[in-house]
Amino acid sequence: MKNKADRMKLIRQFCMENNVSSQEELLNILKDNGFNLTQATLSRDLKRLKISKTLTAQGEYRYIVPISSFQAKSSEPKRIGVNSLEFSGQLAVIKTKSGYAGGIAADIDRDTTGAILGTIAGDDTILVIPREGFSRDEITRILTKLIEEL
């Protein structure tokens, strides 16, 4: 029987690389890879990994992996869904892979140092609203530190 760490790694990896739309689909993949678990266990694993379901631009649901899971300390290459960062005035716009914006915006809201007032996320775009008194350079440094591949 394979261990929990291997199972969690496979769940995270598969959700990052594929459009997984249901727990049943994920359970079948895990069983095909030698893991025997219940839906309740899978649900707890998804919660621990902070993997959530989001609606895509095509109107379908899929699981997305938050930034914190990408930045796990391991020998795996860092994978992130961020494509670009640009400013319009003091507002920052982050372009992401389709379906990633909601999870990344939630991580930005949760992990910033008070420099970010809030974010608004669509499917592949995040509007970052900085607090008064923070320059573009400061916001860029904060976001770059949080999302290492900007």
Short mmCIF file of C-alpha atoms in Angstrom, two decimals:
data_model
loop_
_atom_site.label_atom_id
_atom_site.label_comp_id
_atom_site.label_asym_id
_atom_site.label_seq_id
_atom_site.Cartn_x
_atom_site.Cartn_y
_atom_site.Cartn_z
CA MET A 1 0.00 0.00 0.00
CA LYS A 2 1.33 3.43 -0.93
CA ASN A 3 1.70 6.13 1.71
CA LYS A 4 -0.19 9.36 2.31
CA ALA A 5 2.65 11.65 1.11
CA ASP A 6 2.75 9.85 -2.25
CA ARG A 7 -1.04 10.09 -2.52
CA MET A 8 -1.05 13.81 -1.74
CA LYS A 9 1.73 14.44 -4.25
CA LEU A 10 -0.20 12.58 -6.97
CA ILE A 11 -3.42 14.48 -6.21
CA ARG A 12 -1.62 17.83 -6.37
CA GLN A 13 0.29 16.91 -9.53
CA PHE A 14 -2.74 15.53 -11.34
CA CYS A 15 -4.92 18.54 -10.49
CA MET A 16 -2.18 20.92 -11.72
CA GLU A 17 -1.66 19.11 -15.02
CA ASN A 18 -5.21 18.02 -15.91
CA ASN A 19 -8.75 19.35 -15.96
CA VAL A 20 -10.17 17.24 -13.13
CA SER A 21 -13.85 17.98 -12.69
CA SER A 22 -15.04 15.56 -10.00
CA GLN A 23 -13.91 13.60 -6.96
CA GLU A 24 -15.12 10.42 -8.66
CA GLU A 25 -12.73 11.04 -11.55
CA LEU A 26 -9.88 11.68 -9.11
CA LEU A 27 -10.74 8.55 -7.08
CA ASN A 28 -10.54 6.43 -10.24
CA ILE A 29 -7.14 7.89 -11.12
CA LEU A 30 -5.86 7.19 -7.61
CA LYS A 31 -7.18 3.62 -7.70
CA ASP A 32 -5.50 3.12 -11.10
CA ASN A 33 -2.25 4.21 -9.42
CA GLY A 34 -2.55 1.75 -6.53
CA PHE A 35 -4.24 3.89 -3.89
CA ASN A 36 -7.30 2.45 -2.18
CA LEU A 37 -9.23 5.19 -0.39
CA THR A 38 -12.75 6.44 0.21
CA GLN A 39 -14.40 9.58 -1.08
CA ALA A 40 -14.33 10.99 2.47
CA THR A 41 -10.54 10.51 2.65
CA LEU A 42 -10.12 12.17 -0.74
CA SER A 43 -12.29 15.07 0.39
CA ARG A 44 -10.07 15.56 3.47
CA ASP A 45 -6.95 15.37 1.27
CA LEU A 46 -8.32 18.06 -1.06
CA LYS A 47 -9.11 20.25 1.94
CA ARG A 48 -5.59 19.75 3.39
CA LEU A 49 -4.04 20.64 0.03
CA LYS A 50 -6.43 23.63 -0.23
CA ILE A 51 -7.48 22.45 -3.68
CA SER A 52 -10.80 23.99 -4.64
CA LYS A 53 -13.28 23.74 -7.46
CA THR A 54 -13.76 26.71 -9.76
CA LEU A 55 -15.89 27.53 -12.77
CA THR A 56 -13.94 27.90 -16.03
CA ALA A 57 -14.70 30.33 -18.85
CA GLN A 58 -16.21 27.37 -20.72
CA GLY A 59 -18.81 26.89 -17.96
CA GLU A 60 -17.24 23.71 -16.58
CA TYR A 61 -15.95 23.08 -13.08
CA ARG A 62 -12.38 21.99 -12.39
CA TYR A 63 -10.08 21.64 -9.41
CA ILE A 64 -7.30 24.22 -9.00
CA VAL A 65 -4.20 24.13 -6.82
CA PRO A 66 -3.31 27.26 -4.80
CA ILE A 67 0.07 29.00 -4.91
CA SER A 68 1.14 27.62 -1.54
CA SER A 69 1.01 24.10 -2.97
CA PHE A 70 3.19 25.15 -5.90
CA GLN A 71 5.77 26.58 -3.53
CA ALA A 72 6.18 23.43 -1.47
CA LYS A 73 9.79 22.96 -0.49
CA SER A 74 10.90 20.04 -2.62
CA SER A 75 13.10 19.17 -5.54
CA GLU A 76 10.12 19.51 -7.90
CA PRO A 77 10.26 22.47 -10.25
CA LYS A 78 8.00 25.33 -9.18
CA ARG A 79 4.89 25.44 -11.32
CA ILE A 80 2.58 28.37 -11.29
CA GLY A 81 -0.22 29.68 -13.44
CA VAL A 82 0.97 33.30 -13.63
CA ASN A 83 1.76 34.69 -17.08
CA SER A 84 2.29 38.43 -16.56
CA LEU A 85 2.01 41.50 -14.32
CA GLU A 86 1.23 44.98 -15.66
CA PHE A 87 0.10 48.26 -14.12
CA SER A 88 -2.52 50.80 -15.08
CA GLY A 89 -1.95 53.74 -12.79
CA GLN A 90 -1.58 52.21 -9.34
CA LEU A 91 -3.73 49.17 -10.17
CA ALA A 92 -1.94 45.93 -11.01
CA VAL A 93 -3.32 43.38 -13.46
CA ILE A 94 -2.06 39.79 -13.27
CA LYS A 95 -2.77 37.44 -16.18
CA THR A 96 -2.92 33.73 -15.30
CA LYS A 97 -3.61 30.41 -16.93
CA SER A 98 -7.32 29.76 -17.38
CA GLY A 99 -8.95 28.80 -14.08
CA TYR A 100 -6.06 29.88 -11.84
CA ALA A 101 -7.01 33.49 -11.04
CA GLY A 102 -9.40 32.75 -8.16
CA GLY A 103 -6.95 30.61 -6.21
CA ILE A 104 -4.01 32.95 -6.78
CA ALA A 105 -6.10 36.00 -5.80
CA ALA A 106 -7.16 34.26 -2.58
CA ASP A 107 -3.51 33.58 -1.76
CA ILE A 108 -2.59 37.23 -2.45
CA ASP A 109 -5.42 38.43 -0.20
CA ARG A 110 -4.35 36.05 2.56
CA ASP A 111 -0.57 36.43 2.38
CA THR A 112 0.25 40.09 1.71
CA THR A 113 1.77 42.40 4.27
CA GLY A 114 -1.01 44.99 4.34
CA ALA A 115 0.08 46.62 1.08
CA ILE A 116 -2.81 45.08 -0.85
CA LEU A 117 -6.31 46.38 -0.13
CA GLY A 118 -7.89 43.53 -2.09
CA THR A 119 -8.18 41.64 -5.35
CA ILE A 120 -10.89 40.91 -7.89
CA ALA A 121 -10.49 37.72 -9.92
CA GLY A 122 -12.02 36.41 -13.10
CA ASP A 123 -11.09 33.20 -14.87
CA ASP A 124 -7.60 34.25 -15.99
CA THR A 125 -7.21 37.85 -14.77
CA ILE A 126 -6.68 39.37 -11.33
CA LEU A 127 -7.09 43.06 -10.51
CA VAL A 128 -4.83 43.93 -7.56
CA ILE A 129 -5.82 47.06 -5.65
CA PRO A 130 -2.93 48.41 -3.55
CA ARG A 131 -3.36 50.60 -0.47
CA GLU A 132 -2.53 54.29 -0.70
CA GLY A 133 1.13 55.14 -0.26
CA PHE A 134 2.65 52.04 -1.89
CA SER A 135 4.61 52.51 -5.12
CA ARG A 136 4.50 50.24 -8.15
CA ASP A 137 7.99 49.00 -7.25
CA GLU A 138 6.90 48.07 -3.72
CA ILE A 139 3.80 46.26 -4.98
CA THR A 140 5.86 44.47 -7.63
CA ARG A 141 8.39 43.33 -4.99
CA ILE A 142 5.60 42.08 -2.69
CA LEU A 143 3.82 40.21 -5.47
CA THR A 144 7.08 38.83 -6.88
CA LYS A 145 8.06 37.52 -3.47
CA LEU A 146 4.64 35.90 -3.12
CA ILE A 147 4.50 34.61 -6.67
CA GLU A 148 8.12 33.87 -7.50
CA GLU A 149 7.67 33.63 -11.25
CA LEU A 150 6.14 37.04 -12.02
#
